[in-house]
Short mmCIF file of C-alpha atoms in Angstrom, two decimals:
data_model
loop_
_atom_site.label_atom_id
_atom_site.label_comp_id
_atom_site.label_asym_id
_atom_site.label_seq_id
_atom_site.Cartn_x
_atom_site.Cartn_y
_atom_site.Cartn_z
CA MET N 86 -154.59 151.90 227.86
CA SER N 87 -150.77 151.22 226.77
CA ASP N 88 -148.33 150.11 228.97
CA TYR N 89 -144.82 152.13 229.42
CA SER N 90 -141.45 151.50 231.04
CA ILE N 91 -140.60 154.30 233.35
CA ASP N 92 -137.62 154.99 230.65
CA GLU N 93 -140.54 155.00 227.70
CA PHE N 94 -143.05 157.21 229.45
CA ILE N 95 -140.35 159.66 230.21
CA ARG N 96 -139.22 159.99 226.65
CA LYS N 97 -142.60 160.28 225.48
CA THR N 98 -143.77 162.96 228.21
CA LYS N 99 -140.79 164.82 229.09
CA GLN N 100 -140.63 168.29 228.32
CA ASP N 101 -138.99 169.51 224.55
CA GLU N 102 -136.20 171.62 225.73
CA SER N 103 -134.91 172.25 222.17
CA GLU N 104 -137.80 175.18 221.39
CA ASN N 105 -137.18 178.73 222.84
CA ASP N 106 -140.37 180.52 221.55
CA TYR N 107 -141.77 182.91 224.68
CA PHE N 108 -144.92 181.05 224.40
CA GLU N 109 -144.75 177.43 223.52
CA LEU N 110 -147.50 174.96 223.69
CA GLU N 111 -145.87 172.06 225.36
CA THR N 112 -148.45 169.72 225.29
CA PRO N 113 -152.63 171.08 223.83
CA ARG N 114 -153.19 171.71 227.43
CA ILE N 115 -150.08 173.44 229.13
CA LEU N 116 -148.14 176.49 228.43
CA GLU N 117 -144.68 177.03 228.33
CA VAL N 118 -143.36 180.59 228.67
CA ASN N 119 -139.51 180.88 228.14
CA LEU N 120 -139.48 183.77 230.63
CA LEU N 121 -136.93 186.78 230.35
CA ASP N 122 -138.05 189.21 231.98
CA GLN N 123 -141.79 189.64 232.59
CA VAL N 124 -145.41 187.83 232.02
CA TRP N 125 -148.75 188.58 233.16
CA ALA N 126 -150.91 185.08 233.80
CA LYS N 127 -154.13 184.12 235.11
CA ALA N 128 -153.83 183.66 239.11
CA GLY N 129 -153.22 180.21 239.93
CA ALA N 130 -152.30 179.26 236.50
CA MET N 131 -149.04 178.30 237.44
CA ILE N 132 -148.24 174.54 237.67
CA SER N 133 -144.55 174.30 237.60
CA TYR N 134 -141.32 176.47 236.79
CA ASN N 135 -137.72 176.16 237.16
CA GLY N 136 -135.19 179.23 236.97
CA ASN N 137 -135.27 182.50 239.22
CA ILE N 138 -139.18 183.52 238.82
CA LYS N 139 -140.84 185.53 241.39
CA PHE N 140 -144.77 185.81 241.63
CA GLU N 141 -146.67 188.47 242.94
CA ARG N 142 -150.49 189.09 242.92
CA GLU N 143 -151.91 191.99 240.72
CA GLY N 144 -151.11 195.14 242.84
CA ILE N 145 -154.48 196.90 243.75
CA LEU N 146 -153.05 200.23 241.80
CA GLU N 147 -151.09 198.15 239.56
CA HIS N 148 -152.85 199.64 236.29
CA GLY N 149 -154.54 202.65 237.82
CA VAL N 150 -158.17 202.66 239.16
CA GLY N 151 -159.77 202.89 236.04
CA ARG N 152 -158.09 199.28 235.44
CA LEU N 153 -158.62 197.72 238.37
CA PHE N 154 -159.86 194.02 239.03
CA LYS N 155 -162.58 194.17 241.74
CA LYS N 156 -163.72 190.80 243.27
CA ALA N 157 -166.87 192.12 243.73
CA MET N 158 -167.76 192.78 240.09
CA THR N 159 -166.23 190.14 238.00
CA GLY N 160 -165.33 187.26 240.50
CA GLU N 161 -162.57 185.70 241.32
CA GLY N 162 -161.35 184.36 237.51
CA SER N 163 -160.68 188.12 236.57
CA SER N 164 -157.21 188.16 239.33
CA LEU N 165 -153.93 188.28 237.06
CA MET N 166 -150.50 187.37 238.57
CA LYS N 167 -147.14 189.24 237.60
CA ALA N 168 -144.33 186.55 236.57
CA THR N 169 -140.76 188.06 237.11
CA GLY N 170 -137.56 186.74 235.88
CA ARG N 171 -135.88 183.94 234.14
CA GLY N 172 -136.71 180.73 233.93
CA ARG N 173 -139.06 178.29 232.24
CA LEU N 174 -142.90 178.50 233.74
CA TYR N 175 -145.82 176.16 232.97
CA LEU N 176 -149.12 177.74 232.77
CA ALA N 177 -152.64 175.52 232.45
CA ASP N 178 -156.24 176.11 233.56
CA GLN N 179 -158.28 172.98 234.55
CA GLY N 180 -157.16 171.27 231.60
CA LYS N 181 -158.68 173.73 229.07
CA LYS N 182 -156.96 173.60 225.55
CA ILE N 183 -154.71 176.63 225.14
CA THR N 184 -154.67 178.95 221.79
CA ILE N 185 -151.92 181.18 221.14
CA PHE N 186 -152.22 184.43 219.23
CA ASP N 187 -149.43 186.37 217.77
CA LEU N 188 -150.79 189.99 217.38
CA ASP N 189 -149.35 192.29 214.76
CA ASN N 190 -150.64 195.45 215.57
CA GLU N 191 -154.40 193.69 215.98
CA THR N 192 -156.97 193.53 218.71
CA ILE N 193 -158.92 190.71 220.30
CA THR N 194 -161.36 190.75 223.35
CA VAL N 195 -161.32 187.85 225.30
CA ASN N 196 -164.06 186.38 227.98
CA GLY N 197 -161.98 187.20 230.94
CA ASN N 198 -162.26 183.63 232.33
CA ASP N 199 -160.71 182.37 229.39
CA LEU N 200 -157.66 184.55 229.31
CA LEU N 201 -154.50 182.79 230.27
CA ALA N 202 -151.53 184.83 229.45
CA PHE N 203 -150.02 187.81 227.48
CA GLU N 204 -146.82 189.64 227.36
CA PRO N 205 -146.25 192.72 228.94
CA SER N 206 -145.85 194.61 225.53
CA ILE N 207 -149.74 194.07 225.02
CA ASP N 208 -151.66 196.87 226.21
CA TRP N 209 -155.31 195.62 227.76
CA ASP N 210 -158.23 197.10 229.22
CA ILE N 211 -161.24 194.93 230.90
CA LYS N 212 -165.01 195.71 230.76
CA LEU N 213 -167.80 194.83 232.52
CA MET N 214 -171.08 193.57 230.78
CA LYS N 215 -172.92 195.88 232.92
CA LYS N 216 -176.37 195.04 231.12
CA VAL N 217 -175.97 191.03 231.97
CA ALA N 218 -174.11 191.94 235.44
CA GLY N 219 -177.17 190.95 237.26
CA MET N 220 -178.80 188.25 234.78
CA VAL N 221 -175.75 185.68 234.97
CA SER N 222 -173.98 184.30 237.21
CA GLY N 223 -170.57 186.31 238.66
CA GLY N 224 -171.48 188.47 235.94
CA LEU N 225 -169.72 188.39 233.05
CA PHE N 226 -166.72 190.38 231.78
CA ASN N 227 -163.90 190.47 228.90
CA VAL N 228 -160.73 191.73 228.52
CA THR N 229 -159.62 193.68 225.05
CA LEU N 230 -155.89 193.34 224.33
CA SER N 231 -154.35 194.99 221.34
CA GLY N 232 -150.79 195.91 220.16
CA SER N 233 -148.17 193.67 218.75
CA GLY N 234 -147.11 189.98 221.03
CA ARG N 235 -148.15 186.77 222.07
CA VAL N 236 -151.56 186.07 223.61
CA ALA N 237 -152.57 182.70 225.09
CA ILE N 238 -156.09 181.84 225.71
CA THR N 239 -158.29 179.08 226.81
CA SER N 240 -161.37 176.78 225.65
CA HIS N 241 -163.20 173.78 226.77
CA TYR N 242 -162.64 171.22 223.99
CA GLU N 243 -161.84 172.43 220.21
CA PRO N 244 -163.06 176.00 219.78
CA LEU N 245 -165.12 177.21 216.72
CA THR N 246 -164.62 180.41 214.73
CA LEU N 247 -167.57 181.81 213.41
CA LEU N 248 -167.55 184.34 210.61
CA VAL N 249 -169.76 187.64 210.87
CA ARG N 250 -170.94 189.14 207.97
CA PRO N 251 -172.42 192.58 207.27
CA GLY N 252 -176.12 191.80 207.69
CA GLU N 253 -175.59 188.06 208.89
CA PRO N 254 -175.58 188.79 212.23
CA VAL N 255 -174.06 186.01 215.13
CA ILE N 256 -175.69 184.95 218.11
CA THR N 257 -174.18 182.99 220.90
CA ASP N 258 -174.75 181.82 224.44
CA PRO N 259 -172.34 184.21 226.55
CA HIS N 260 -171.36 180.91 228.31
CA ALA N 261 -170.18 179.20 225.52
CA THR N 262 -168.35 182.54 223.83
CA VAL N 263 -164.34 182.65 223.99
CA ALA N 264 -163.43 186.05 222.32
CA TRP N 265 -163.87 188.01 219.38
CA SER N 266 -162.74 190.42 217.07
CA GLY N 267 -161.55 193.53 218.92
CA HIS N 268 -163.77 195.94 217.17
CA LEU N 269 -167.33 194.02 217.39
CA GLU N 270 -169.53 195.09 220.54
CA PRO N 271 -171.74 192.61 221.33
CA ASN N 272 -175.70 193.34 222.22
CA PHE N 273 -177.53 191.49 224.47
CA LYS N 274 -181.17 190.41 223.97
CA THR N 275 -183.29 188.06 226.51
CA ASP N 276 -185.01 185.40 225.04
CA ILE N 277 -188.48 184.06 226.77
CA SER N 278 -188.97 180.74 225.58
CA PHE N 279 -192.44 178.85 224.85
CA LYS N 280 -191.95 176.57 228.12
CA THR N 281 -192.08 179.98 230.02
CA LEU N 282 -195.48 180.11 228.78
CA ILE N 283 -196.47 176.50 230.17
CA GLY N 284 -194.55 177.26 233.26
CA ARG N 285 -191.45 174.69 232.76
CA GLY N 286 -189.04 176.85 231.80
CA SER N 287 -186.41 179.46 234.08
CA GLY N 288 -188.00 182.57 232.47
CA GLU N 289 -185.55 184.17 230.35
CA SER N 290 -182.02 183.31 228.30
CA ILE N 291 -179.66 185.76 228.04
CA GLN N 292 -177.78 185.78 224.49
CA MET N 293 -175.00 187.68 222.54
CA GLU N 294 -175.29 189.05 219.26
CA PHE N 295 -172.50 190.23 217.14
CA GLU N 296 -173.20 192.37 214.10
CA GLY N 297 -170.76 193.96 211.45
CA GLU N 298 -167.52 191.99 209.96
CA GLY N 299 -165.38 189.80 212.33
CA PHE N 300 -165.31 186.90 213.72
CA VAL N 301 -166.37 184.81 217.34
CA ILE N 302 -164.71 181.97 218.79
CA VAL N 303 -167.24 179.84 220.84
CA GLN N 304 -166.58 176.61 222.81
CA PRO N 305 -168.71 173.33 222.84
CA PHE N 306 -169.11 173.96 226.80
CA GLU N 307 -171.31 176.41 228.78
CA GLU N 308 -168.88 177.60 231.48
CA VAL N 309 -170.49 178.67 234.70
CA TYR N 310 -168.69 181.93 236.18
CA THR N 311 -167.71 182.17 239.60
CA THR N 312 -168.02 184.86 242.12
CA GLY N 313 -165.21 185.98 244.48
CA GLN N 314 -165.33 186.25 248.02
CA SER N 315 -164.35 188.55 249.89
#
């Protein structure tokens, strides 16, 4: 590990004040939001800010009953916060790598635990994966984001994009699946392993199967979903 004087360390790690895009990667794991009005972000993701910014938890009826985030169904990771005002806002999520998408009238579906932030111009909807809610700890939910604007997602380590082609389905582990083309609808299947037959396995494994044409983003990490506390 290199040794630095304090001045050298500051020069090497200080924020870049020359860039002023709405979303910027200050480091691969820290997102800078140059806030002029409003942004939606994962609750608890703020690590620092300057300027005049106000933070509010998502209101119970903020988006109507149809899109209400219910802790009992989707876990603590589903909560959003609204940052309003002017200033520089820095967001991060457990040291995960951040990817920024600039949607141009496009749609992407993101695992709810991997959504970090998005512009208010983006239209979104949440869906609980009911078929596996009782089979996976904490359940699984995803957020479909559509329109034009920036979306920031997170992944553990470097993500890999798998192409889905007609007649060539892609099967993934739900705990390692980060995002996919918005028009794809995953099917869920359970697989009984040979180990189960000799009494060594847990019994079942859940898999996501994507068919059609598009892409799926996976991470080299099986994420554990936590259940919200009342």
